[in-house]
Amino acid sequence: MSTIYGLSDIHGYYKEMLDSLSLVDLKSDQSNKLIFVGDYISRGPDSCAVLYHIKQLEQTYPGQVVVLSGNHDQMFLDWFFSDLENHWLAADIQLRTTKSFFEPSQWNIIYDKLVDLQGAPFKMSQLIKDELERKHGELIKWLLTKNKSFFYETDNQIYVHAGISEVDPELWKHATEESEFTWKYPAETGPFYKDIIAGHISSAEVAGDESYLGRVYWDQENHFFIDGDTPRSKTIPILKYETKTKTYSSFEKTVDGKWIEYRITELN
């Protein structure tokens, strides 16, 4: 019996990601899979470390780890590979994500150069790109390979960062615009012919219930929302799916910091 694990919206929270990944078993069964559903960077302090760890997992478990793209990942790549797009850098508050790619001493040198370029935003942007390319070129090339990885489909599920067009079950792959895969808002709920596992929008927001902060929300139909709003909850929920029993479960922490598994859907 193989297992599929899904998690999303890590947002640069490396320690929290490692804590959640401790619940994932890829070793005992090579048919087990781990689906990363996007938004690995921005907001948290360790975006660079998050990317390197996911890249290493993909290399260590070939065919078992799937890495999808989220809107924050797309914005970063749009900025990096465009001479005109500066939106991502402008949205990087206090350059927190950018700084995660450099040691403090390296960043101090770069920062002094940026100060000298004040008033020339495109030159400042290009300086940062050049330094990222020099230090992390292979990592960025790897991330670029995920640029069009918008969904992962199984016999019973669709994993996607934000959502899909659900107007016609037979035509969703053609009807969904690229921006919907990573930016769809608001969340859609209700019945669909496959289960849709998505991040992007906080599970608490979709549920309209703050008790779902840091937890998975199931709409009692075919939608599972797994964005735990990590910056607020400091928790990255894991959705676990058993392919034989077709049941979903997740985990929550006890007051003493231990993970306890709980079932979301019941056996048919």
Tab-separated table of C-alpha atoms in Angstrom:
chain	number	residue	atom	x	y	z
A	1	MET	CA	0.000	0.000	0.000
A	2	SER	CA	1.671	3.207	-1.148
A	3	THR	CA	1.260	6.617	0.450
A	4	ILE	CA	1.169	10.120	-1.036
A	5	TYR	CA	2.180	13.060	1.134
A	6	GLY	CA	1.389	16.657	0.229
A	7	LEU	CA	2.545	19.954	1.716
A	8	SER	CA	2.509	23.545	0.558
A	9	ASP	CA	3.426	27.168	1.284
A	10	ILE	CA	6.680	26.679	3.178
A	11	HIS	CA	7.578	30.342	2.582
A	12	GLY	CA	11.162	30.157	3.747
A	13	TYR	CA	10.500	28.454	7.084
A	14	TYR	CA	13.241	25.838	6.949
A	15	LYS	CA	13.093	24.468	10.516
A	16	GLU	CA	9.330	24.154	10.351
A	17	MET	CA	9.649	22.316	7.035
A	18	LEU	CA	12.129	19.816	8.503
A	19	ASP	CA	9.797	19.235	11.434
A	20	SER	CA	6.919	18.387	9.096
A	21	LEU	CA	9.096	16.281	6.781
A	22	SER	CA	9.980	14.070	9.755
A	23	LEU	CA	6.477	12.634	9.274
A	24	VAL	CA	7.154	11.591	5.674
A	25	ASP	CA	8.354	8.072	4.834
A	26	LEU	CA	9.973	7.700	1.431
A	27	LYS	CA	12.414	4.948	2.401
A	28	SER	CA	10.262	1.941	3.260
A	29	ASP	CA	8.321	1.915	-0.011
A	30	GLN	CA	9.698	3.302	-3.280
A	31	SER	CA	6.161	3.831	-4.541
A	32	ASN	CA	5.518	6.412	-1.811
A	33	LYS	CA	5.451	9.976	-3.087
A	34	LEU	CA	5.951	13.447	-1.672
A	35	ILE	CA	4.243	16.326	-3.486
A	36	PHE	CA	5.471	19.858	-2.835
A	37	VAL	CA	2.639	22.182	-3.873
A	38	GLY	CA	4.509	25.474	-4.305
A	39	ASP	CA	5.530	28.710	-2.580
A	40	TYR	CA	8.867	27.685	-1.137
A	41	ILE	CA	10.247	31.199	-0.785
A	42	SER	CA	9.348	34.668	0.537
A	43	ARG	CA	8.305	35.868	4.014
A	44	GLY	CA	10.376	33.473	6.139
A	45	PRO	CA	14.092	33.762	6.964
A	46	ASP	CA	15.537	30.718	5.153
A	47	SER	CA	14.225	30.554	1.585
A	48	CYS	CA	17.592	29.527	0.192
A	49	ALA	CA	17.965	26.591	2.597
A	50	VAL	CA	14.419	25.450	1.784
A	51	LEU	CA	15.180	25.315	-1.942
A	52	TYR	CA	18.439	23.424	-1.507
A	53	HIS	CA	16.778	20.860	0.750
A	54	ILE	CA	13.910	20.213	-1.674
A	55	LYS	CA	16.374	19.916	-4.560
A	56	GLN	CA	18.396	17.381	-2.583
A	57	LEU	CA	15.288	15.370	-1.702
A	58	GLU	CA	14.346	15.192	-5.368
A	59	GLN	CA	17.822	13.902	-6.221
A	60	THR	CA	17.879	11.423	-3.328
A	61	TYR	CA	14.454	9.956	-4.128
A	62	PRO	CA	14.150	10.101	-7.938
A	63	GLY	CA	10.596	9.579	-9.128
A	64	GLN	CA	9.205	9.897	-5.620
A	65	VAL	CA	9.413	13.668	-5.080
A	66	VAL	CA	7.289	16.038	-7.170
A	67	VAL	CA	7.935	19.787	-7.062
A	68	LEU	CA	5.172	22.094	-8.339
A	69	SER	CA	5.374	25.833	-8.852
A	70	GLY	CA	3.594	28.452	-6.739
A	71	ASN	CA	2.958	32.124	-7.420
A	72	HIS	CA	5.867	33.309	-5.254
A	73	ASP	CA	8.239	30.947	-7.055
A	74	GLN	CA	6.913	32.184	-10.401
A	75	MET	CA	7.329	35.824	-9.385
A	76	PHE	CA	10.942	35.188	-8.407
A	77	LEU	CA	11.705	33.537	-11.746
A	78	ASP	CA	9.877	36.271	-13.689
A	79	TRP	CA	12.049	38.838	-11.930
A	80	PHE	CA	15.279	36.930	-12.342
A	81	PHE	CA	14.901	36.241	-16.060
A	82	SER	CA	13.321	39.540	-17.110
A	83	ASP	CA	14.906	42.927	-17.712
A	84	LEU	CA	11.569	44.638	-17.022
A	85	GLU	CA	9.938	42.779	-14.123
A	86	ASN	CA	10.876	44.150	-10.702
A	87	HIS	CA	7.700	43.329	-8.792
A	88	TRP	CA	9.133	40.420	-6.814
A	89	LEU	CA	12.155	42.353	-5.592
A	90	ALA	CA	9.991	45.326	-4.632
A	91	ALA	CA	7.764	42.967	-2.625
A	92	ASP	CA	10.699	41.363	-0.798
A	93	ILE	CA	10.220	43.175	2.512
A	94	GLN	CA	13.574	44.334	3.912
A	95	LEU	CA	15.110	42.040	1.271
A	96	ARG	CA	14.587	39.209	3.739
A	97	THR	CA	14.395	36.501	1.078
A	98	THR	CA	17.293	37.923	-0.924
A	99	LYS	CA	19.527	38.031	2.139
A	100	SER	CA	18.885	34.331	2.834
A	101	PHE	CA	21.036	33.479	-0.187
A	102	PHE	CA	24.167	35.049	1.294
A	103	GLU	CA	26.334	34.833	4.373
A	104	PRO	CA	26.143	38.016	6.498
A	105	SER	CA	29.642	39.107	5.452
A	106	GLN	CA	28.774	38.597	1.781
A	107	TRP	CA	25.539	40.494	2.158
A	108	ASN	CA	27.288	43.447	3.809
A	109	ILE	CA	29.497	43.849	0.740
A	110	ILE	CA	26.509	43.613	-1.587
A	111	TYR	CA	24.524	46.046	0.540
A	112	ASP	CA	27.281	48.665	0.379
A	113	LYS	CA	27.208	48.402	-3.412
A	114	LEU	CA	23.416	48.754	-3.397
A	115	VAL	CA	23.672	51.930	-1.330
A	116	ASP	CA	25.981	53.402	-3.978
A	117	LEU	CA	23.331	52.587	-6.609
A	118	GLN	CA	20.396	54.235	-4.833
A	119	GLY	CA	18.169	55.960	-7.346
A	120	ALA	CA	18.993	53.383	-10.015
A	121	PRO	CA	16.562	50.511	-9.242
A	122	PHE	CA	17.291	48.466	-12.360
A	123	LYS	CA	21.038	48.575	-11.702
A	124	MET	CA	20.385	47.526	-8.112
A	125	SER	CA	18.219	44.688	-9.350
A	126	GLN	CA	20.839	43.564	-11.847
A	127	LEU	CA	23.550	43.613	-9.191
A	128	ILE	CA	21.524	41.225	-7.014
A	129	LYS	CA	20.795	38.967	-9.982
A	130	ASP	CA	24.487	38.818	-10.874
A	131	GLU	CA	25.430	37.861	-7.327
A	132	LEU	CA	22.705	35.211	-7.154
A	133	GLU	CA	23.810	33.769	-10.473
A	134	ARG	CA	27.422	33.654	-9.358
A	135	LYS	CA	26.699	31.937	-6.040
A	136	HIS	CA	23.566	29.887	-6.761
A	137	GLY	CA	23.382	29.507	-10.523
A	138	GLU	CA	22.710	25.759	-10.474
A	139	LEU	CA	19.972	26.129	-7.854
A	140	ILE	CA	18.186	28.768	-9.903
A	141	LYS	CA	18.464	26.645	-13.048
A	142	TRP	CA	16.879	23.791	-11.104
A	143	LEU	CA	14.036	26.024	-9.920
A	144	LEU	CA	13.498	27.164	-13.507
A	145	THR	CA	12.802	23.551	-14.504
A	146	LYS	CA	9.704	23.752	-12.259
A	147	ASN	CA	8.427	26.893	-13.986
A	148	LYS	CA	5.688	25.063	-15.892
A	149	SER	CA	5.067	22.298	-13.356
A	150	PHE	CA	1.573	23.404	-12.466
A	151	PHE	CA	-0.175	20.220	-11.334
A	152	TYR	CA	0.297	16.551	-10.497
A	153	GLU	CA	-2.530	14.176	-11.328
A	154	THR	CA	-3.293	10.696	-10.021
A	155	ASP	CA	-6.247	8.431	-10.713
A	156	ASN	CA	-8.173	10.128	-7.911
A	157	GLN	CA	-6.498	13.488	-7.301
A	158	ILE	CA	-5.165	16.750	-8.680
A	159	TYR	CA	-2.409	18.476	-6.699
A	160	VAL	CA	-2.084	22.147	-7.622
A	161	HIS	CA	-0.857	25.300	-5.928
A	162	ALA	CA	-3.949	27.494	-6.252
A	163	GLY	CA	-6.637	25.740	-8.265
A	164	ILE	CA	-8.071	24.791	-11.626
A	165	SER	CA	-11.054	25.691	-13.762
A	166	GLU	CA	-13.816	23.375	-12.579
A	167	VAL	CA	-16.477	24.355	-15.113
A	168	ASP	CA	-16.072	21.167	-17.142
A	169	PRO	CA	-14.473	18.082	-15.551
A	170	GLU	CA	-13.364	16.731	-18.934
A	171	LEU	CA	-11.734	19.952	-20.123
A	172	TRP	CA	-10.081	21.387	-17.016
A	173	LYS	CA	-6.555	20.942	-18.373
A	174	HIS	CA	-7.441	23.043	-21.401
A	175	ALA	CA	-9.798	25.478	-19.681
A	176	THR	CA	-7.456	26.434	-16.849
A	177	GLU	CA	-5.290	29.433	-17.665
A	178	GLU	CA	-1.681	29.325	-16.474
A	179	SER	CA	-2.315	32.092	-13.975
A	180	GLU	CA	-5.153	30.123	-12.362
A	181	PHE	CA	-2.849	27.241	-11.449
A	182	THR	CA	-0.776	29.532	-9.248
A	183	TRP	CA	-3.014	32.546	-8.531
A	184	LYS	CA	-6.657	31.362	-8.451
A	185	TYR	CA	-8.707	33.307	-5.932
A	186	PRO	CA	-11.087	32.914	-4.202
A	187	ALA	CA	-10.957	29.217	-3.414
A	188	GLU	CA	-13.554	26.958	-4.993
A	189	THR	CA	-15.304	24.308	-2.949
A	190	GLY	CA	-17.904	21.624	-3.564
A	191	PRO	CA	-18.076	18.399	-5.576
A	192	PHE	CA	-15.674	17.525	-8.382
A	193	TYR	CA	-14.894	14.239	-10.088
A	194	LYS	CA	-11.423	14.133	-8.493
A	195	ASP	CA	-10.085	15.403	-5.192
A	196	ILE	CA	-8.258	18.704	-5.491
A	197	ILE	CA	-5.400	19.350	-3.070
A	198	ALA	CA	-4.358	23.005	-3.058
A	199	GLY	CA	-2.395	25.556	-1.089
A	200	HIS	CA	-2.150	29.301	-1.806
A	201	ILE	CA	-5.055	30.356	0.403
A	202	SER	CA	-4.911	29.741	4.123
A	203	SER	CA	-7.026	26.784	5.212
A	204	ALA	CA	-8.364	28.973	8.022
A	205	GLU	CA	-9.509	31.582	5.499
A	206	VAL	CA	-11.260	29.017	3.297
A	207	ALA	CA	-12.903	27.414	6.310
A	208	GLY	CA	-13.818	30.766	7.831
A	209	ASP	CA	-12.554	29.270	11.068
A	210	GLU	CA	-9.309	30.222	12.836
A	211	SER	CA	-9.121	26.783	14.435
A	212	TYR	CA	-7.842	25.551	11.048
A	213	LEU	CA	-4.743	27.743	11.268
A	214	GLY	CA	-1.814	25.388	10.709
A	215	ARG	CA	-4.137	22.504	9.808
A	216	VAL	CA	-5.696	20.874	6.754
A	217	TYR	CA	-9.254	21.883	5.856
A	218	TRP	CA	-11.561	19.487	3.986
A	219	ASP	CA	-14.778	20.925	2.574
A	220	GLN	CA	-16.587	17.573	3.026
A	221	GLU	CA	-16.686	17.212	-0.751
A	222	ASN	CA	-13.607	17.036	-3.013
A	223	HIS	CA	-11.335	19.880	-1.881
A	224	PHE	CA	-8.472	19.760	0.590
A	225	PHE	CA	-6.694	22.995	1.519
A	226	ILE	CA	-3.217	22.588	2.978
A	227	ASP	CA	-1.803	26.112	3.324
A	228	GLY	CA	-1.353	26.401	7.086
A	229	ASP	CA	-0.350	30.095	6.900
A	230	THR	CA	3.143	29.268	8.111
A	231	PRO	CA	4.172	32.854	8.985
A	232	ARG	CA	1.378	32.943	11.567
A	233	SER	CA	1.061	29.314	12.641
A	234	LYS	CA	4.731	28.267	12.352
A	235	THR	CA	3.307	24.930	11.184
A	236	ILE	CA	3.343	23.302	7.752
A	237	PRO	CA	0.510	20.758	7.561
A	238	ILE	CA	1.053	17.370	5.957
A	239	LEU	CA	-1.802	15.717	4.072
A	240	LYS	CA	-1.350	11.942	3.946
A	241	TYR	CA	-3.247	9.749	1.482
A	242	GLU	CA	-3.314	5.948	1.593
A	243	THR	CA	-3.832	4.681	-1.946
A	244	LYS	CA	-5.247	1.303	-0.921
A	245	THR	CA	-7.896	2.513	1.511
A	246	LYS	CA	-8.324	5.899	-0.245
A	247	THR	CA	-8.355	7.679	3.093
A	248	TYR	CA	-6.807	10.968	4.129
A	249	SER	CA	-5.175	11.869	7.397
A	250	SER	CA	-3.005	14.610	8.841
A	251	PHE	CA	-1.040	15.383	11.991
A	252	GLU	CA	-1.282	17.776	14.897
A	253	LYS	CA	1.062	18.504	17.767
A	254	THR	CA	0.360	17.797	21.396
A	255	VAL	CA	1.324	20.273	24.107
A	256	ASP	CA	4.602	18.385	24.625
A	257	GLY	CA	5.536	18.764	20.962
A	258	LYS	CA	4.732	15.253	19.718
A	259	TRP	CA	2.984	14.682	16.400
A	260	ILE	CA	-0.291	12.735	16.537
A	261	GLU	CA	-1.906	11.413	13.364
A	262	TYR	CA	-5.657	11.894	12.941
A	263	ARG	CA	-7.984	10.730	10.209
A	264	ILE	CA	-9.757	13.300	8.028
A	265	THR	CA	-11.889	10.962	5.901
A	266	GLU	CA	-13.335	7.655	7.010
A	267	LEU	CA	-13.136	4.270	5.346
A	268	ASN	CA	-15.927	3.706	2.852
